[in-house]
PDB file of C-alpha atoms in Angstrom:
ATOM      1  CA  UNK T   4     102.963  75.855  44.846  1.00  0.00           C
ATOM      2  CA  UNK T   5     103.526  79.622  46.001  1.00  0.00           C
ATOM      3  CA  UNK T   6      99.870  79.809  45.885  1.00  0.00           C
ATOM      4  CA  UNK T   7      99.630  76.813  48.212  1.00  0.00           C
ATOM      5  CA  UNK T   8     102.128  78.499  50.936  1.00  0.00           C
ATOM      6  CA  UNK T   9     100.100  82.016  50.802  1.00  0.00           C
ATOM      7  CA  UNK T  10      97.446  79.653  51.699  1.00  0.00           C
ATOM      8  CA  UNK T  11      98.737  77.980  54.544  1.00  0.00           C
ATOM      9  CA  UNK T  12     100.697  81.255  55.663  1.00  0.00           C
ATOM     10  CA  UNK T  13      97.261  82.927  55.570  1.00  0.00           C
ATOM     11  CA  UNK T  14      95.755  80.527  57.505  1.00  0.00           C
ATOM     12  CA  UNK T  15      97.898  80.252  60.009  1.00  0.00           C
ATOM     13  CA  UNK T  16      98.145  84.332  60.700  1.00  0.00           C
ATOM     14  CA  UNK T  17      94.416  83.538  61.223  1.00  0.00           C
ATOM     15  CA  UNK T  18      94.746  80.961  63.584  1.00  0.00           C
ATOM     16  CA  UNK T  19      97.699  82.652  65.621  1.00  0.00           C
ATOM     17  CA  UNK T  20      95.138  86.273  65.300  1.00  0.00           C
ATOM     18  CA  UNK T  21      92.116  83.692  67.185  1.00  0.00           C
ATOM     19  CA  UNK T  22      94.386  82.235  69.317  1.00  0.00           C
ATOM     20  CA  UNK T  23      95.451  85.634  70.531  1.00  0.00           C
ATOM     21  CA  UNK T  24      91.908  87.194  70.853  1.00  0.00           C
ATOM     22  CA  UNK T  25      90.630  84.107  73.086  1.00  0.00           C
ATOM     23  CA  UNK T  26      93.622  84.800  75.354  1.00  0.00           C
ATOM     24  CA  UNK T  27      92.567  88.133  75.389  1.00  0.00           C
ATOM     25  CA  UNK T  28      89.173  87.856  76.176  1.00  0.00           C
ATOM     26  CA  UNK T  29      89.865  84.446  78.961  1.00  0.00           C
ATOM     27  CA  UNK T  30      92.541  87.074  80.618  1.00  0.00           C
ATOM     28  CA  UNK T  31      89.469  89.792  80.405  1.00  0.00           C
ATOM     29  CA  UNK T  32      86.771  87.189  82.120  1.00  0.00           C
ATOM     30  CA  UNK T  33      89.394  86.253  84.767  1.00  0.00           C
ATOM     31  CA  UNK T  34      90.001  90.259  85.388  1.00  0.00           C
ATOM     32  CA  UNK T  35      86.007  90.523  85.553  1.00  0.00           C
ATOM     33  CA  UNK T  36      85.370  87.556  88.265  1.00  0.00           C
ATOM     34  CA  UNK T  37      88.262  88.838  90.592  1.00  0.00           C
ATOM     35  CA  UNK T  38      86.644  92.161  90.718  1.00  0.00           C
ATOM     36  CA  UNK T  39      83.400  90.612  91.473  1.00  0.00           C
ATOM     37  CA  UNK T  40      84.756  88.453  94.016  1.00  0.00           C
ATOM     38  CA  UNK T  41      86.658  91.480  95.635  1.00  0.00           C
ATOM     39  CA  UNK T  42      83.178  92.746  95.340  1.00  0.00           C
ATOM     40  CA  UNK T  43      81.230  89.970  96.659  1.00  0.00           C
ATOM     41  CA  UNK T  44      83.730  89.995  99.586  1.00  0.00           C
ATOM     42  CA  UNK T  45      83.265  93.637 100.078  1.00  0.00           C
ATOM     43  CA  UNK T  46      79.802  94.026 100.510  1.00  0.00           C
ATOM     44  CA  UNK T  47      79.623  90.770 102.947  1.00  0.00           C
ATOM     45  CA  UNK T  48      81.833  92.461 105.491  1.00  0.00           C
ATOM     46  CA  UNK T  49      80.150  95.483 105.503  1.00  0.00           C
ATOM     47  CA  UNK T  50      82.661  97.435 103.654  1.00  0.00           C
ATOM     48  CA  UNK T  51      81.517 101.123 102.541  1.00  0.00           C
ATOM     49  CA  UNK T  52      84.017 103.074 100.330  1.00  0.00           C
ATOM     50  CA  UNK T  53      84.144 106.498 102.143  1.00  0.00           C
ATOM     51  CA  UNK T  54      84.300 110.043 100.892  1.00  0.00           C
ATOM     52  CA  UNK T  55      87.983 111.393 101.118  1.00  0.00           C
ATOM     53  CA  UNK T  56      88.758 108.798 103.219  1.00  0.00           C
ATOM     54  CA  UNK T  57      91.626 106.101 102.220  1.00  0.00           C
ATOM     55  CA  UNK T  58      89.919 102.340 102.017  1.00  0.00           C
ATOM     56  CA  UNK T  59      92.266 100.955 104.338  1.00  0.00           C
ATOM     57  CA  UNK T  60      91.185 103.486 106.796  1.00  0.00           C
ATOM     58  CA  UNK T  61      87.345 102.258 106.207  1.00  0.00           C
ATOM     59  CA  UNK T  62      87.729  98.688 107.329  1.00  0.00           C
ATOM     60  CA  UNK T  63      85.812  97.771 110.298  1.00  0.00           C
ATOM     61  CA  UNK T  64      86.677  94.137 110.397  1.00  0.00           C
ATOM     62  CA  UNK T  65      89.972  93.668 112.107  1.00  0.00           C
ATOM     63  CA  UNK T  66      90.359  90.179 109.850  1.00  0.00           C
ATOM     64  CA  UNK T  67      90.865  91.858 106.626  1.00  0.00           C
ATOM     65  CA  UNK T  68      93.412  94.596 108.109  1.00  0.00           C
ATOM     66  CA  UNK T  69      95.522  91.428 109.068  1.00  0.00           C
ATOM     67  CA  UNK T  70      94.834  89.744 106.235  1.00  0.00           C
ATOM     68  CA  UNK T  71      96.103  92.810 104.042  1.00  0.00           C
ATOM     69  CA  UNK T  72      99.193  93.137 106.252  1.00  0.00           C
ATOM     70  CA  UNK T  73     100.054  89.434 105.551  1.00  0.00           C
ATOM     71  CA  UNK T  74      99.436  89.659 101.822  1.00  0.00           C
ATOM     72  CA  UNK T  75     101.787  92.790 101.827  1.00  0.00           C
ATOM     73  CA  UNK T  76     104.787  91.341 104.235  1.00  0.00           C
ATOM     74  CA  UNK T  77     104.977  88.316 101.776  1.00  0.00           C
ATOM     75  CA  UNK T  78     104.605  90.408  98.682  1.00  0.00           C
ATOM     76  CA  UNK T  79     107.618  92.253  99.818  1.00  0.00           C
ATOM     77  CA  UNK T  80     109.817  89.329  99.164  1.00  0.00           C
ATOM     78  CA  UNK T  81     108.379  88.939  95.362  1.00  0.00           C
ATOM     79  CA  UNK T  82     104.517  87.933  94.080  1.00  0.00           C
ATOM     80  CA  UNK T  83     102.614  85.670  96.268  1.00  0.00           C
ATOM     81  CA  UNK T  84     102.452  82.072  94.554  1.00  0.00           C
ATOM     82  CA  UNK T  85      99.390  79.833  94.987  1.00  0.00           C
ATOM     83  CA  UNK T  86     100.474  77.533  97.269  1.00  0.00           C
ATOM     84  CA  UNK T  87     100.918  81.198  99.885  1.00  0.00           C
ATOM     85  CA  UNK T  88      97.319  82.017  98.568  1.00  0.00           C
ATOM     86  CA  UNK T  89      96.405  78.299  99.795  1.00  0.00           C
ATOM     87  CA  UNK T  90      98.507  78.945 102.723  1.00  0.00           C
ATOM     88  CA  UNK T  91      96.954  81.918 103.699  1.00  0.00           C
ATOM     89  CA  UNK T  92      93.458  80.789 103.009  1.00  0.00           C
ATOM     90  CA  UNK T  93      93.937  77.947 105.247  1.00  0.00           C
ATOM     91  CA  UNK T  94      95.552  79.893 108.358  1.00  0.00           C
ATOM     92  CA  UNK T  95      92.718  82.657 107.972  1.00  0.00           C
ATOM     93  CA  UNK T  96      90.730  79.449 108.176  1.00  0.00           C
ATOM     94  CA  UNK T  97      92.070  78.767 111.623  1.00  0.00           C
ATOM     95  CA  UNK T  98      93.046  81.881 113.232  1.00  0.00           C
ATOM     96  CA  UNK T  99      89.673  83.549 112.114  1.00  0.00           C
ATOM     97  CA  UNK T 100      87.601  80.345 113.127  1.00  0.00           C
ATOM     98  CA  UNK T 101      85.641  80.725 110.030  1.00  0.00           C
ATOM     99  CA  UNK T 102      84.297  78.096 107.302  1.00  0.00           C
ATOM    100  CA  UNK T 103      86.892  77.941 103.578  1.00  0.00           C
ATOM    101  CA  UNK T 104      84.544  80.644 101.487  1.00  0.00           C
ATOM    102  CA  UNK T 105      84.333  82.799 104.213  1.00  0.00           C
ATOM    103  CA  UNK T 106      88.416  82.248 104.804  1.00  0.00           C
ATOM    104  CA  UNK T 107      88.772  83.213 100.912  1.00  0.00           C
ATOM    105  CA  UNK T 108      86.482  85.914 100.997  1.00  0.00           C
ATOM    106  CA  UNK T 109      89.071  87.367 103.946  1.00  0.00           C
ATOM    107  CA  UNK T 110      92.093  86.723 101.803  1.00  0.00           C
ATOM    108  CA  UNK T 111      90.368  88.146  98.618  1.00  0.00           C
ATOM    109  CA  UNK T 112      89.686  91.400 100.219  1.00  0.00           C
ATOM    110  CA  UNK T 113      92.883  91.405 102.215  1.00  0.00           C
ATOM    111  CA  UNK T 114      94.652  91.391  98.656  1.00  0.00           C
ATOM    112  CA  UNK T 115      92.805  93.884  97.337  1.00  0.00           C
ATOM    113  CA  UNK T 116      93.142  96.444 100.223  1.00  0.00           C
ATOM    114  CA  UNK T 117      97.127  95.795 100.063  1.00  0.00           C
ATOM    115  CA  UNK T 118      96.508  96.647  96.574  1.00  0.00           C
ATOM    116  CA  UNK T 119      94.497 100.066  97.521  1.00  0.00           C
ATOM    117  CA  UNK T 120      97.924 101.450  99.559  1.00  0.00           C
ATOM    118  CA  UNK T 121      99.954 101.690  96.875  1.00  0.00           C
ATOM    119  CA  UNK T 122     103.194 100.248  98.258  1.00  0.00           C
ATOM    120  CA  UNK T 123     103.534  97.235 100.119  1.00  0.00           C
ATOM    121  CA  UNK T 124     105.340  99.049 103.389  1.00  0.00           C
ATOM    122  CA  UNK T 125     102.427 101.287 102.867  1.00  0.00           C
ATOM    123  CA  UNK T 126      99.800  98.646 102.624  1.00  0.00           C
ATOM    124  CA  UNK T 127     101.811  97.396 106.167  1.00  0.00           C
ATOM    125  CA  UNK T 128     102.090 100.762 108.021  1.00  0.00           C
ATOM    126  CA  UNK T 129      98.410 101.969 106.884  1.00  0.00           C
ATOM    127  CA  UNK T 130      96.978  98.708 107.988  1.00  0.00           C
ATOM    128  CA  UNK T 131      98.985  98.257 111.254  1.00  0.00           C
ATOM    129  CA  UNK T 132      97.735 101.138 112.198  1.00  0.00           C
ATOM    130  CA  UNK T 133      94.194 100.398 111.934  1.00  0.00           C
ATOM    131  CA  UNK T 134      94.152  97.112 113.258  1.00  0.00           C
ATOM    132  CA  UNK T 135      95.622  98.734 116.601  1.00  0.00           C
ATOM    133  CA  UNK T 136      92.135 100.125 115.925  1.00  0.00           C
ATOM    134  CA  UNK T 137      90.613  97.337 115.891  1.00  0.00           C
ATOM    135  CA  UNK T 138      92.163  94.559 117.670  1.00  0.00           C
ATOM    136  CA  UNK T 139      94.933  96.389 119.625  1.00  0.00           C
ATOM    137  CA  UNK T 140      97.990  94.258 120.629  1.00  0.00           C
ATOM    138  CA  UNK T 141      96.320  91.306 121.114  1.00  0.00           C
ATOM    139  CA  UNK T 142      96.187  90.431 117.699  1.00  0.00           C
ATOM    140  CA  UNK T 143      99.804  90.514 116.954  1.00  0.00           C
ATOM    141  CA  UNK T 144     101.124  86.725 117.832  1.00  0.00           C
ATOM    142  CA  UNK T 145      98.127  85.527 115.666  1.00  0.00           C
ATOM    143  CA  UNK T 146      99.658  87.847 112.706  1.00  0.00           C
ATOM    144  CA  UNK T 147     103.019  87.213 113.291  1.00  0.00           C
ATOM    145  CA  UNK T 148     101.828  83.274 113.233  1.00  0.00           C
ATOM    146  CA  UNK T 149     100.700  83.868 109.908  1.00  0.00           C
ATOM    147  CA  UNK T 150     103.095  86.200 108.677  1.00  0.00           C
ATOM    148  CA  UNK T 151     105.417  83.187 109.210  1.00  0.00           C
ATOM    149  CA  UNK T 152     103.113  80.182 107.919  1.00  0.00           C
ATOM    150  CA  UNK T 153     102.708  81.991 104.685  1.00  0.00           C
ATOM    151  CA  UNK T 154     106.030  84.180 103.982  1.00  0.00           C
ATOM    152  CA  UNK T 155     108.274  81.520 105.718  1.00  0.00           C
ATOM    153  CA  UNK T 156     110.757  82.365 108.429  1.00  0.00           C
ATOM    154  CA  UNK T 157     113.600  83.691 106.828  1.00  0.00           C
ATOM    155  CA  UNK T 158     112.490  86.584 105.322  1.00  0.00           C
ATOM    156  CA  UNK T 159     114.586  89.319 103.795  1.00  0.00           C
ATOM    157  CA  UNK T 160     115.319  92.673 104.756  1.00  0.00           C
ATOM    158  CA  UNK T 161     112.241  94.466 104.063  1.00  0.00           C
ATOM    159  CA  UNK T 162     109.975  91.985 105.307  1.00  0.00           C
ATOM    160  CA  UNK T 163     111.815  92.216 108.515  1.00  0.00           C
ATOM    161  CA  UNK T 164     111.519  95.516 108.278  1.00  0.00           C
ATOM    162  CA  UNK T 165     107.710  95.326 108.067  1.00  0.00           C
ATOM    163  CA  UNK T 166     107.532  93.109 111.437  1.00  0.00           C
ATOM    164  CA  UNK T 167     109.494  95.824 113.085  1.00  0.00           C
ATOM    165  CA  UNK T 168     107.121  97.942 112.008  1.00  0.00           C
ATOM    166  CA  UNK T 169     104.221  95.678 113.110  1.00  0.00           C
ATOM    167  CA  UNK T 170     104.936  94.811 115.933  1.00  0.00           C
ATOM    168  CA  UNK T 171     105.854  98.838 116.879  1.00  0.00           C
ATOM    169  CA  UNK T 172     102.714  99.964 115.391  1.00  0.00           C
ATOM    170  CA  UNK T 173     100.179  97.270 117.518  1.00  0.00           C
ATOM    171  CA  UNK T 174     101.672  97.881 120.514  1.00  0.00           C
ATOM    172  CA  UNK T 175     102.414 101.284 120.746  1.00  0.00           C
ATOM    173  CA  UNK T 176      98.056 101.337 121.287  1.00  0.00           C
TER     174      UNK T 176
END
């Protein structure tokens, strides 16, 4: 009988030690086809990674600054869920006047840049700023349209914060 249970225990270290690796290498794949998709994204926009210059600062595409600045207002009141992803996808969809990839593309890139500044009201002041670039003011009740569709309207502190900011930063231009 005590043979029977090392056995069984044996086996089931095994199964719980192939169980764990598959996670492993599924989380691994999913890491893999996000960077290619930020990729992907990257390359159809035109984006070119610059030589002591901050990627935020090397967008020419006024779609993924705002995208980035919506991605990092919402992020400032916790992780964005899938249904803000959807959300977001959708109002890029509309505002942008573009087809669903190209929309995702926009919000895959505009993740990743908010990513690239280090903290979110970083990500929101860096960003600002260049869409004033970009767009000027005239692309701040189309933000703030979004900002609301996908963070909601009662936003916290911070996020308020952040719209103070935007809305400072795109029309001071």
């Amino acid at each position: 009988m005590p043979f029977l249970v090392m056995i069984l225990g044996a086996l089931a270290a095994a199964g719980v030690w192939y169980w764990r690796i598959n996670n492993a290498r599924d989380a691994i794949g999913d890491i893999a086809d996000m960077a290619n998709d930020v990729r992907l994204a990257a390359r159809r926009f035109g984006f070119r990674r610059r030589n002591n210059v901050h990627p935020a600062d090397s967008i020419d595409d006024a779609r993924l600054a705002g995208a980035g600045i919506v991605v990092a207002v919402a992020e400032l009141q916790g992780p964005l869920t899938q249904e803000q992803i959807d959300t977001l996808i959708i109002q890029a969809q509309s505002k942008f006047d573009t087809d669903q990839q190209e929309a995702r593309e926009i919000v895959t890139f505009g993740r990743w840049i908010a990513q690239q500044c280090g903290t979110k009201d970083e990500a929101v002041r860096r960003l600002s700023k260049r869409l004033r670039g970009l767009a000027g003011a005239s692309a701040l009740p189309d933000l703030e349209a979004m900002i609301e569709a996908v963070a909601g309207s009662n936003l916290d502190e911070r996020a308020e914060d952040a719209v103070g900011t935007i809305r400072r930063l795109l029309s001071a231009g």
